[in-house]
Amino acid sequence: YQRRVHGYVVDSGICNVYVQTDESSEPEKVSSLGPGSCFGELALMYGVPRAATVKAATDVRLWALDRDTYRTILLRQTIEKRNLYSDFLRKVPILESLTDYERLTVADALQPCRFNDGEVVVTEGTPGLSFYMIMEGKVKVTQTINGQVHELTTLGQSDFFGEIALMLNQPRLATVTAIGDVACVKLDRDSFIRLLGPIEDILRRNMKTYSNYIAQKL
């Protein structure tokens, strides 16, 4: 394996990726990379030896990034993400008591997700794996009672859902469906606990606000 020098982005052509599972075997092809794909970024980030060999399968044009440039771009993106999400988190009622450090830590772990009109975000009765916060758009919350679907409420910007199933580790109590285009961010339970401790601690700080939201949803 060679030590890292650059990371690469494929502009045109196809590259094949080979991995050697042990010293006595020949490298095996594990994947192919086309335009828009990148490789070598892990070695750039962590300064470790290359984990795979990449060979041109056709004529290839690449963009190369050195470590300093890559880290500068990555740092700028991280700062922009932190600023965007930390400002948004201040507007989410259930999280308003977060400290600045907690807010930045949560911002780093948030994952953006988008949904089209009529698309189901979470389904009643399925496992609760993520906590969602709405950045743009609206969703409707419905629940099946005695075989009939009832609309419980409509949620909009800075509202949140999925916290009950996430907190109690139980199936979803309702179905949430996008009304128009919707932009959300989500946080899975494992990340939340790893970064901030049990979610109950944060919910307890805002028990009054939490109770009001639960009453609206149920």
PDB file of C-alpha atoms in Angstrom:
ATOM      1  CA  TYR A   1       0.000   0.000   0.000  1.00  0.00           C
ATOM      2  CA  GLN A   2       1.142   3.517  -0.783  1.00  0.00           C
ATOM      3  CA  ARG A   3       0.982   6.396   1.666  1.00  0.00           C
ATOM      4  CA  ARG A   4      -1.606   8.984   0.743  1.00  0.00           C
ATOM      5  CA  VAL A   5      -0.691  11.978  -1.385  1.00  0.00           C
ATOM      6  CA  HIS A   6      -3.987  13.164  -2.872  1.00  0.00           C
ATOM      7  CA  GLY A   7      -7.679  12.483  -2.894  1.00  0.00           C
ATOM      8  CA  TYR A   8      -9.402  12.264  -6.260  1.00  0.00           C
ATOM      9  CA  VAL A   9     -12.727  13.058  -7.920  1.00  0.00           C
ATOM     10  CA  VAL A  10     -13.595  11.310 -11.190  1.00  0.00           C
ATOM     11  CA  ASP A  11     -14.454  13.849 -13.890  1.00  0.00           C
ATOM     12  CA  SER A  12     -14.827  11.360 -16.740  1.00  0.00           C
ATOM     13  CA  GLY A  13     -14.174   7.671 -17.372  1.00  0.00           C
ATOM     14  CA  ILE A  14     -14.360   4.575 -15.202  1.00  0.00           C
ATOM     15  CA  CYS A  15     -12.033   3.336 -12.463  1.00  0.00           C
ATOM     16  CA  ASN A  16     -12.030  -0.084 -10.829  1.00  0.00           C
ATOM     17  CA  VAL A  17     -11.368  -0.571  -7.114  1.00  0.00           C
ATOM     18  CA  TYR A  18      -9.368  -3.588  -5.904  1.00  0.00           C
ATOM     19  CA  VAL A  19      -8.884  -4.816  -2.343  1.00  0.00           C
ATOM     20  CA  GLN A  20      -6.388  -7.428  -1.164  1.00  0.00           C
ATOM     21  CA  THR A  21      -7.963  -9.464   1.640  1.00  0.00           C
ATOM     22  CA  ASP A  22      -4.698 -11.087   2.731  1.00  0.00           C
ATOM     23  CA  GLU A  23      -1.032 -10.999   1.744  1.00  0.00           C
ATOM     24  CA  SER A  24      -1.125 -14.349  -0.071  1.00  0.00           C
ATOM     25  CA  SER A  25      -4.076 -13.542  -2.340  1.00  0.00           C
ATOM     26  CA  GLU A  26      -4.450 -11.395  -5.420  1.00  0.00           C
ATOM     27  CA  PRO A  27      -6.410  -8.131  -5.105  1.00  0.00           C
ATOM     28  CA  GLU A  28     -10.103  -8.575  -5.934  1.00  0.00           C
ATOM     29  CA  LYS A  29     -12.286  -6.088  -7.774  1.00  0.00           C
ATOM     30  CA  VAL A  30     -14.918  -4.793  -5.345  1.00  0.00           C
ATOM     31  CA  SER A  31     -16.498  -1.865  -7.206  1.00  0.00           C
ATOM     32  CA  SER A  32     -16.297   0.587 -10.096  1.00  0.00           C
ATOM     33  CA  LEU A  33     -16.269   4.379  -9.935  1.00  0.00           C
ATOM     34  CA  GLY A  34     -17.740   6.727 -12.513  1.00  0.00           C
ATOM     35  CA  PRO A  35     -18.034  10.514 -12.980  1.00  0.00           C
ATOM     36  CA  GLY A  36     -18.760  12.293  -9.692  1.00  0.00           C
ATOM     37  CA  SER A  37     -17.304   9.508  -7.556  1.00  0.00           C
ATOM     38  CA  CYS A  38     -14.390  10.165  -5.236  1.00  0.00           C
ATOM     39  CA  PHE A  39     -11.691   8.063  -3.657  1.00  0.00           C
ATOM     40  CA  GLY A  40      -8.735   8.536  -1.357  1.00  0.00           C
ATOM     41  CA  GLU A  41     -10.613  10.809   1.034  1.00  0.00           C
ATOM     42  CA  LEU A  42     -10.177   8.559   4.070  1.00  0.00           C
ATOM     43  CA  ALA A  43      -6.425   8.587   3.704  1.00  0.00           C
ATOM     44  CA  LEU A  44      -6.556  12.377   3.360  1.00  0.00           C
ATOM     45  CA  MET A  45      -8.659  12.787   6.478  1.00  0.00           C
ATOM     46  CA  TYR A  46      -6.836  10.384   8.764  1.00  0.00           C
ATOM     47  CA  GLY A  47      -3.357  10.063   7.261  1.00  0.00           C
ATOM     48  CA  VAL A  48      -3.575   6.258   7.076  1.00  0.00           C
ATOM     49  CA  PRO A  49      -2.197   3.971   4.333  1.00  0.00           C
ATOM     50  CA  ARG A  50      -4.361   3.388   1.290  1.00  0.00           C
ATOM     51  CA  ALA A  51      -6.958   0.696   1.932  1.00  0.00           C
ATOM     52  CA  ALA A  52      -7.484  -0.175  -1.736  1.00  0.00           C
ATOM     53  CA  THR A  53      -5.924   0.039  -5.191  1.00  0.00           C
ATOM     54  CA  VAL A  54      -7.715   2.055  -7.884  1.00  0.00           C
ATOM     55  CA  LYS A  55      -6.957   1.433 -11.569  1.00  0.00           C
ATOM     56  CA  ALA A  56      -8.258   3.176 -14.688  1.00  0.00           C
ATOM     57  CA  ALA A  57     -10.610   0.918 -16.645  1.00  0.00           C
ATOM     58  CA  THR A  58     -10.980   3.470 -19.465  1.00  0.00           C
ATOM     59  CA  ASP A  59      -9.383   6.783 -20.295  1.00  0.00           C
ATOM     60  CA  VAL A  60      -9.924   8.767 -17.112  1.00  0.00           C
ATOM     61  CA  ARG A  61      -9.804  12.420 -16.156  1.00  0.00           C
ATOM     62  CA  LEU A  62      -9.456  13.167 -12.435  1.00  0.00           C
ATOM     63  CA  TRP A  63      -9.438  16.170 -10.147  1.00  0.00           C
ATOM     64  CA  ALA A  64      -6.806  15.904  -7.416  1.00  0.00           C
ATOM     65  CA  LEU A  65      -6.976  17.488  -3.953  1.00  0.00           C
ATOM     66  CA  ASP A  66      -4.082  17.656  -1.537  1.00  0.00           C
ATOM     67  CA  ARG A  67      -4.602  17.145   2.176  1.00  0.00           C
ATOM     68  CA  ASP A  68      -4.493  20.808   3.190  1.00  0.00           C
ATOM     69  CA  THR A  69      -6.966  21.844   0.486  1.00  0.00           C
ATOM     70  CA  TYR A  70      -9.304  18.989   1.358  1.00  0.00           C
ATOM     71  CA  ARG A  71      -9.264  19.808   5.060  1.00  0.00           C
ATOM     72  CA  THR A  72      -9.844  23.509   4.332  1.00  0.00           C
ATOM     73  CA  ILE A  73     -12.918  22.667   2.226  1.00  0.00           C
ATOM     74  CA  LEU A  74     -14.151  20.179   4.813  1.00  0.00           C
ATOM     75  CA  LEU A  75     -13.645  22.676   7.639  1.00  0.00           C
ATOM     76  CA  ARG A  76     -15.540  25.390   5.762  1.00  0.00           C
ATOM     77  CA  GLN A  77     -18.433  23.013   5.086  1.00  0.00           C
ATOM     78  CA  THR A  78     -18.483  21.961   8.748  1.00  0.00           C
ATOM     79  CA  ILE A  79     -18.583  25.577   9.930  1.00  0.00           C
ATOM     80  CA  GLU A  80     -21.378  26.421   7.465  1.00  0.00           C
ATOM     81  CA  LYS A  81     -23.350  23.377   8.578  1.00  0.00           C
ATOM     82  CA  ARG A  82     -22.876  24.247  12.250  1.00  0.00           C
ATOM     83  CA  ASN A  83     -24.021  27.822  11.734  1.00  0.00           C
ATOM     84  CA  LEU A  84     -27.082  26.794   9.732  1.00  0.00           C
ATOM     85  CA  TYR A  85     -28.229  24.035  12.067  1.00  0.00           C
ATOM     86  CA  SER A  86     -27.331  25.662  15.393  1.00  0.00           C
ATOM     87  CA  ASP A  87     -29.441  28.703  14.468  1.00  0.00           C
ATOM     88  CA  PHE A  88     -32.281  26.394  13.492  1.00  0.00           C
ATOM     89  CA  LEU A  89     -32.019  24.364  16.721  1.00  0.00           C
ATOM     90  CA  ARG A  90     -32.627  27.520  18.759  1.00  0.00           C
ATOM     91  CA  LYS A  91     -36.084  27.687  17.161  1.00  0.00           C
ATOM     92  CA  VAL A  92     -37.064  24.094  18.093  1.00  0.00           C
ATOM     93  CA  PRO A  93     -39.045  24.404  21.354  1.00  0.00           C
ATOM     94  CA  ILE A  94     -38.100  21.043  22.804  1.00  0.00           C
ATOM     95  CA  LEU A  95     -34.381  21.823  22.420  1.00  0.00           C
ATOM     96  CA  GLU A  96     -34.353  25.467  23.476  1.00  0.00           C
ATOM     97  CA  SER A  97     -32.496  24.744  26.730  1.00  0.00           C
ATOM     98  CA  LEU A  98     -29.471  23.198  25.017  1.00  0.00           C
ATOM     99  CA  THR A  99     -26.162  24.772  25.901  1.00  0.00           C
ATOM    100  CA  ASP A 100     -24.115  26.264  23.039  1.00  0.00           C
ATOM    101  CA  TYR A 101     -21.784  23.270  23.166  1.00  0.00           C
ATOM    102  CA  GLU A 102     -24.674  20.788  23.054  1.00  0.00           C
ATOM    103  CA  ARG A 103     -26.249  22.687  20.180  1.00  0.00           C
ATOM    104  CA  LEU A 104     -23.085  22.563  18.080  1.00  0.00           C
ATOM    105  CA  THR A 105     -22.618  18.884  18.887  1.00  0.00           C
ATOM    106  CA  VAL A 106     -26.156  18.067  17.775  1.00  0.00           C
ATOM    107  CA  ALA A 107     -25.698  20.212  14.645  1.00  0.00           C
ATOM    108  CA  ASP A 108     -22.689  18.110  13.641  1.00  0.00           C
ATOM    109  CA  ALA A 109     -24.751  14.909  13.906  1.00  0.00           C
ATOM    110  CA  LEU A 110     -27.865  16.070  12.030  1.00  0.00           C
ATOM    111  CA  GLN A 111     -28.637  14.484   8.674  1.00  0.00           C
ATOM    112  CA  PRO A 112     -30.651  16.407   6.054  1.00  0.00           C
ATOM    113  CA  CYS A 113     -33.563  14.681   4.344  1.00  0.00           C
ATOM    114  CA  ARG A 114     -36.218  15.807   1.863  1.00  0.00           C
ATOM    115  CA  PHE A 115     -39.678  14.477   1.068  1.00  0.00           C
ATOM    116  CA  ASN A 116     -42.026  15.062  -1.855  1.00  0.00           C
ATOM    117  CA  ASP A 117     -45.727  15.840  -1.635  1.00  0.00           C
ATOM    118  CA  GLY A 118     -47.626  12.809  -0.344  1.00  0.00           C
ATOM    119  CA  GLU A 119     -44.509  10.906   0.639  1.00  0.00           C
ATOM    120  CA  VAL A 120     -44.725   9.048   3.955  1.00  0.00           C
ATOM    121  CA  VAL A 121     -41.970  10.066   6.363  1.00  0.00           C
ATOM    122  CA  VAL A 122     -42.753   7.602   9.162  1.00  0.00           C
ATOM    123  CA  THR A 123     -45.396   4.877   9.331  1.00  0.00           C
ATOM    124  CA  GLU A 124     -47.545   3.985  12.312  1.00  0.00           C
ATOM    125  CA  GLY A 125     -46.504   0.699  13.923  1.00  0.00           C
ATOM    126  CA  THR A 126     -42.959   0.647  12.518  1.00  0.00           C
ATOM    127  CA  PRO A 127     -39.847   0.875  14.738  1.00  0.00           C
ATOM    128  CA  GLY A 128     -38.867   4.366  15.834  1.00  0.00           C
ATOM    129  CA  LEU A 129     -35.265   4.974  14.813  1.00  0.00           C
ATOM    130  CA  SER A 130     -35.000   8.713  14.227  1.00  0.00           C
ATOM    131  CA  PHE A 131     -36.152  12.064  15.604  1.00  0.00           C
ATOM    132  CA  TYR A 132     -37.190  14.585  12.925  1.00  0.00           C
ATOM    133  CA  MET A 133     -37.282  18.375  12.891  1.00  0.00           C
ATOM    134  CA  ILE A 134     -38.917  20.353  10.092  1.00  0.00           C
ATOM    135  CA  MET A 135     -36.821  23.079   8.455  1.00  0.00           C
ATOM    136  CA  GLU A 136     -39.223  23.908   5.615  1.00  0.00           C
ATOM    137  CA  GLY A 137     -42.730  22.801   4.663  1.00  0.00           C
ATOM    138  CA  LYS A 138     -45.555  21.023   6.452  1.00  0.00           C
ATOM    139  CA  VAL A 139     -46.571  17.464   7.329  1.00  0.00           C
ATOM    140  CA  LYS A 140     -49.808  15.903   8.503  1.00  0.00           C
ATOM    141  CA  VAL A 141     -49.987  13.439  11.380  1.00  0.00           C
ATOM    142  CA  THR A 142     -52.579  10.659  11.151  1.00  0.00           C
ATOM    143  CA  GLN A 143     -53.491   7.706  13.354  1.00  0.00           C
ATOM    144  CA  THR A 144     -55.639   4.656  12.714  1.00  0.00           C
ATOM    145  CA  ILE A 145     -58.367   4.218  15.357  1.00  0.00           C
ATOM    146  CA  ASN A 146     -60.874   1.354  15.055  1.00  0.00           C
ATOM    147  CA  GLY A 147     -59.959   0.927  11.411  1.00  0.00           C
ATOM    148  CA  GLN A 148     -60.493   4.585  10.570  1.00  0.00           C
ATOM    149  CA  VAL A 149     -57.687   7.023   9.727  1.00  0.00           C
ATOM    150  CA  HIS A 150     -57.916  10.234  11.754  1.00  0.00           C
ATOM    151  CA  GLU A 151     -55.856  13.370  11.144  1.00  0.00           C
ATOM    152  CA  LEU A 152     -54.413  14.494  14.473  1.00  0.00           C
ATOM    153  CA  THR A 153     -52.572  17.666  13.548  1.00  0.00           C
ATOM    154  CA  THR A 154     -50.438  19.507  11.023  1.00  0.00           C
ATOM    155  CA  LEU A 155     -46.820  20.364  11.793  1.00  0.00           C
ATOM    156  CA  GLY A 156     -44.678  23.080  10.220  1.00  0.00           C
ATOM    157  CA  GLN A 157     -41.308  24.799  10.427  1.00  0.00           C
ATOM    158  CA  SER A 158     -39.418  24.205  13.709  1.00  0.00           C
ATOM    159  CA  ASP A 159     -41.899  21.513  14.755  1.00  0.00           C
ATOM    160  CA  PHE A 160     -40.658  18.026  15.468  1.00  0.00           C
ATOM    161  CA  PHE A 161     -41.913  14.438  15.525  1.00  0.00           C
ATOM    162  CA  GLY A 162     -40.713  10.936  16.289  1.00  0.00           C
ATOM    163  CA  GLU A 163     -39.554  11.756  19.804  1.00  0.00           C
ATOM    164  CA  ILE A 164     -42.007   9.434  21.609  1.00  0.00           C
ATOM    165  CA  ALA A 165     -40.924   6.283  19.786  1.00  0.00           C
ATOM    166  CA  LEU A 166     -37.283   7.315  20.036  1.00  0.00           C
ATOM    167  CA  MET A 167     -37.457   8.118  23.746  1.00  0.00           C
ATOM    168  CA  LEU A 168     -39.485   5.072  24.782  1.00  0.00           C
ATOM    169  CA  ASN A 169     -38.020   2.670  22.222  1.00  0.00           C
ATOM    170  CA  GLN A 170     -41.460   1.684  20.975  1.00  0.00           C
ATOM    171  CA  PRO A 171     -43.191   1.547  17.550  1.00  0.00           C
ATOM    172  CA  ARG A 172     -44.411   4.727  15.901  1.00  0.00           C
ATOM    173  CA  LEU A 173     -47.762   5.898  17.265  1.00  0.00           C
ATOM    174  CA  ALA A 174     -48.768   7.716  14.090  1.00  0.00           C
ATOM    175  CA  THR A 175     -48.071   8.152  10.387  1.00  0.00           C
ATOM    176  CA  VAL A 176     -46.480  11.379   9.167  1.00  0.00           C
ATOM    177  CA  THR A 177     -46.964  12.429   5.526  1.00  0.00           C
ATOM    178  CA  ALA A 178     -45.474  15.355   3.603  1.00  0.00           C
ATOM    179  CA  ILE A 179     -47.775  18.173   2.469  1.00  0.00           C
ATOM    180  CA  GLY A 180     -45.928  19.618  -0.495  1.00  0.00           C
ATOM    181  CA  ASP A 181     -42.148  19.550  -0.530  1.00  0.00           C
ATOM    182  CA  VAL A 182     -40.647  19.178   2.947  1.00  0.00           C
ATOM    183  CA  ALA A 183     -37.084  19.638   4.199  1.00  0.00           C
ATOM    184  CA  CYS A 184     -36.168  18.028   7.508  1.00  0.00           C
ATOM    185  CA  VAL A 185     -33.157  17.135   9.556  1.00  0.00           C
ATOM    186  CA  LYS A 186     -33.030  13.929  11.545  1.00  0.00           C
ATOM    187  CA  LEU A 187     -31.110  12.552  14.477  1.00  0.00           C
ATOM    188  CA  ASP A 188     -30.999   8.851  15.293  1.00  0.00           C
ATOM    189  CA  ARG A 189     -31.288   7.676  18.889  1.00  0.00           C
ATOM    190  CA  ASP A 190     -27.786   6.182  19.035  1.00  0.00           C
ATOM    191  CA  SER A 191     -26.204   9.492  18.006  1.00  0.00           C
ATOM    192  CA  PHE A 192     -28.342  11.437  20.427  1.00  0.00           C
ATOM    193  CA  ILE A 193     -27.410   9.217  23.376  1.00  0.00           C
ATOM    194  CA  ARG A 194     -23.755   9.102  22.377  1.00  0.00           C
ATOM    195  CA  LEU A 195     -23.507  12.869  22.112  1.00  0.00           C
ATOM    196  CA  LEU A 196     -25.831  14.140  24.800  1.00  0.00           C
ATOM    197  CA  GLY A 197     -26.780  11.274  27.111  1.00  0.00           C
ATOM    198  CA  PRO A 198     -30.316   9.850  27.444  1.00  0.00           C
ATOM    199  CA  ILE A 199     -32.871  11.911  25.577  1.00  0.00           C
ATOM    200  CA  GLU A 200     -35.049  11.924  28.694  1.00  0.00           C
ATOM    201  CA  ASP A 201     -32.626  14.349  30.341  1.00  0.00           C
ATOM    202  CA  ILE A 202     -33.223  16.981  27.687  1.00  0.00           C
ATOM    203  CA  LEU A 203     -36.966  16.340  27.555  1.00  0.00           C
ATOM    204  CA  ARG A 204     -37.099  16.733  31.334  1.00  0.00           C
ATOM    205  CA  ARG A 205     -35.659  20.251  31.065  1.00  0.00           C
ATOM    206  CA  ASN A 206     -38.605  21.175  28.855  1.00  0.00           C
ATOM    207  CA  MET A 207     -41.296  19.036  30.438  1.00  0.00           C
ATOM    208  CA  LYS A 208     -43.944  21.729  30.204  1.00  0.00           C
ATOM    209  CA  THR A 209     -43.283  22.353  26.515  1.00  0.00           C
ATOM    210  CA  TYR A 210     -43.065  18.620  25.865  1.00  0.00           C
ATOM    211  CA  SER A 211     -46.421  17.983  27.574  1.00  0.00           C
ATOM    212  CA  ASN A 212     -48.085  20.677  25.473  1.00  0.00           C
ATOM    213  CA  TYR A 213     -46.772  19.117  22.256  1.00  0.00           C
ATOM    214  CA  ILE A 214     -47.796  15.620  23.278  1.00  0.00           C
ATOM    215  CA  ALA A 215     -51.286  16.852  24.101  1.00  0.00           C
ATOM    216  CA  GLN A 216     -51.546  18.414  20.635  1.00  0.00           C
ATOM    217  CA  LYS A 217     -50.356  15.259  18.897  1.00  0.00           C
ATOM    218  CA  LEU A 218     -52.584  12.886  20.813  1.00  0.00           C
TER     219      LEU A 218
END
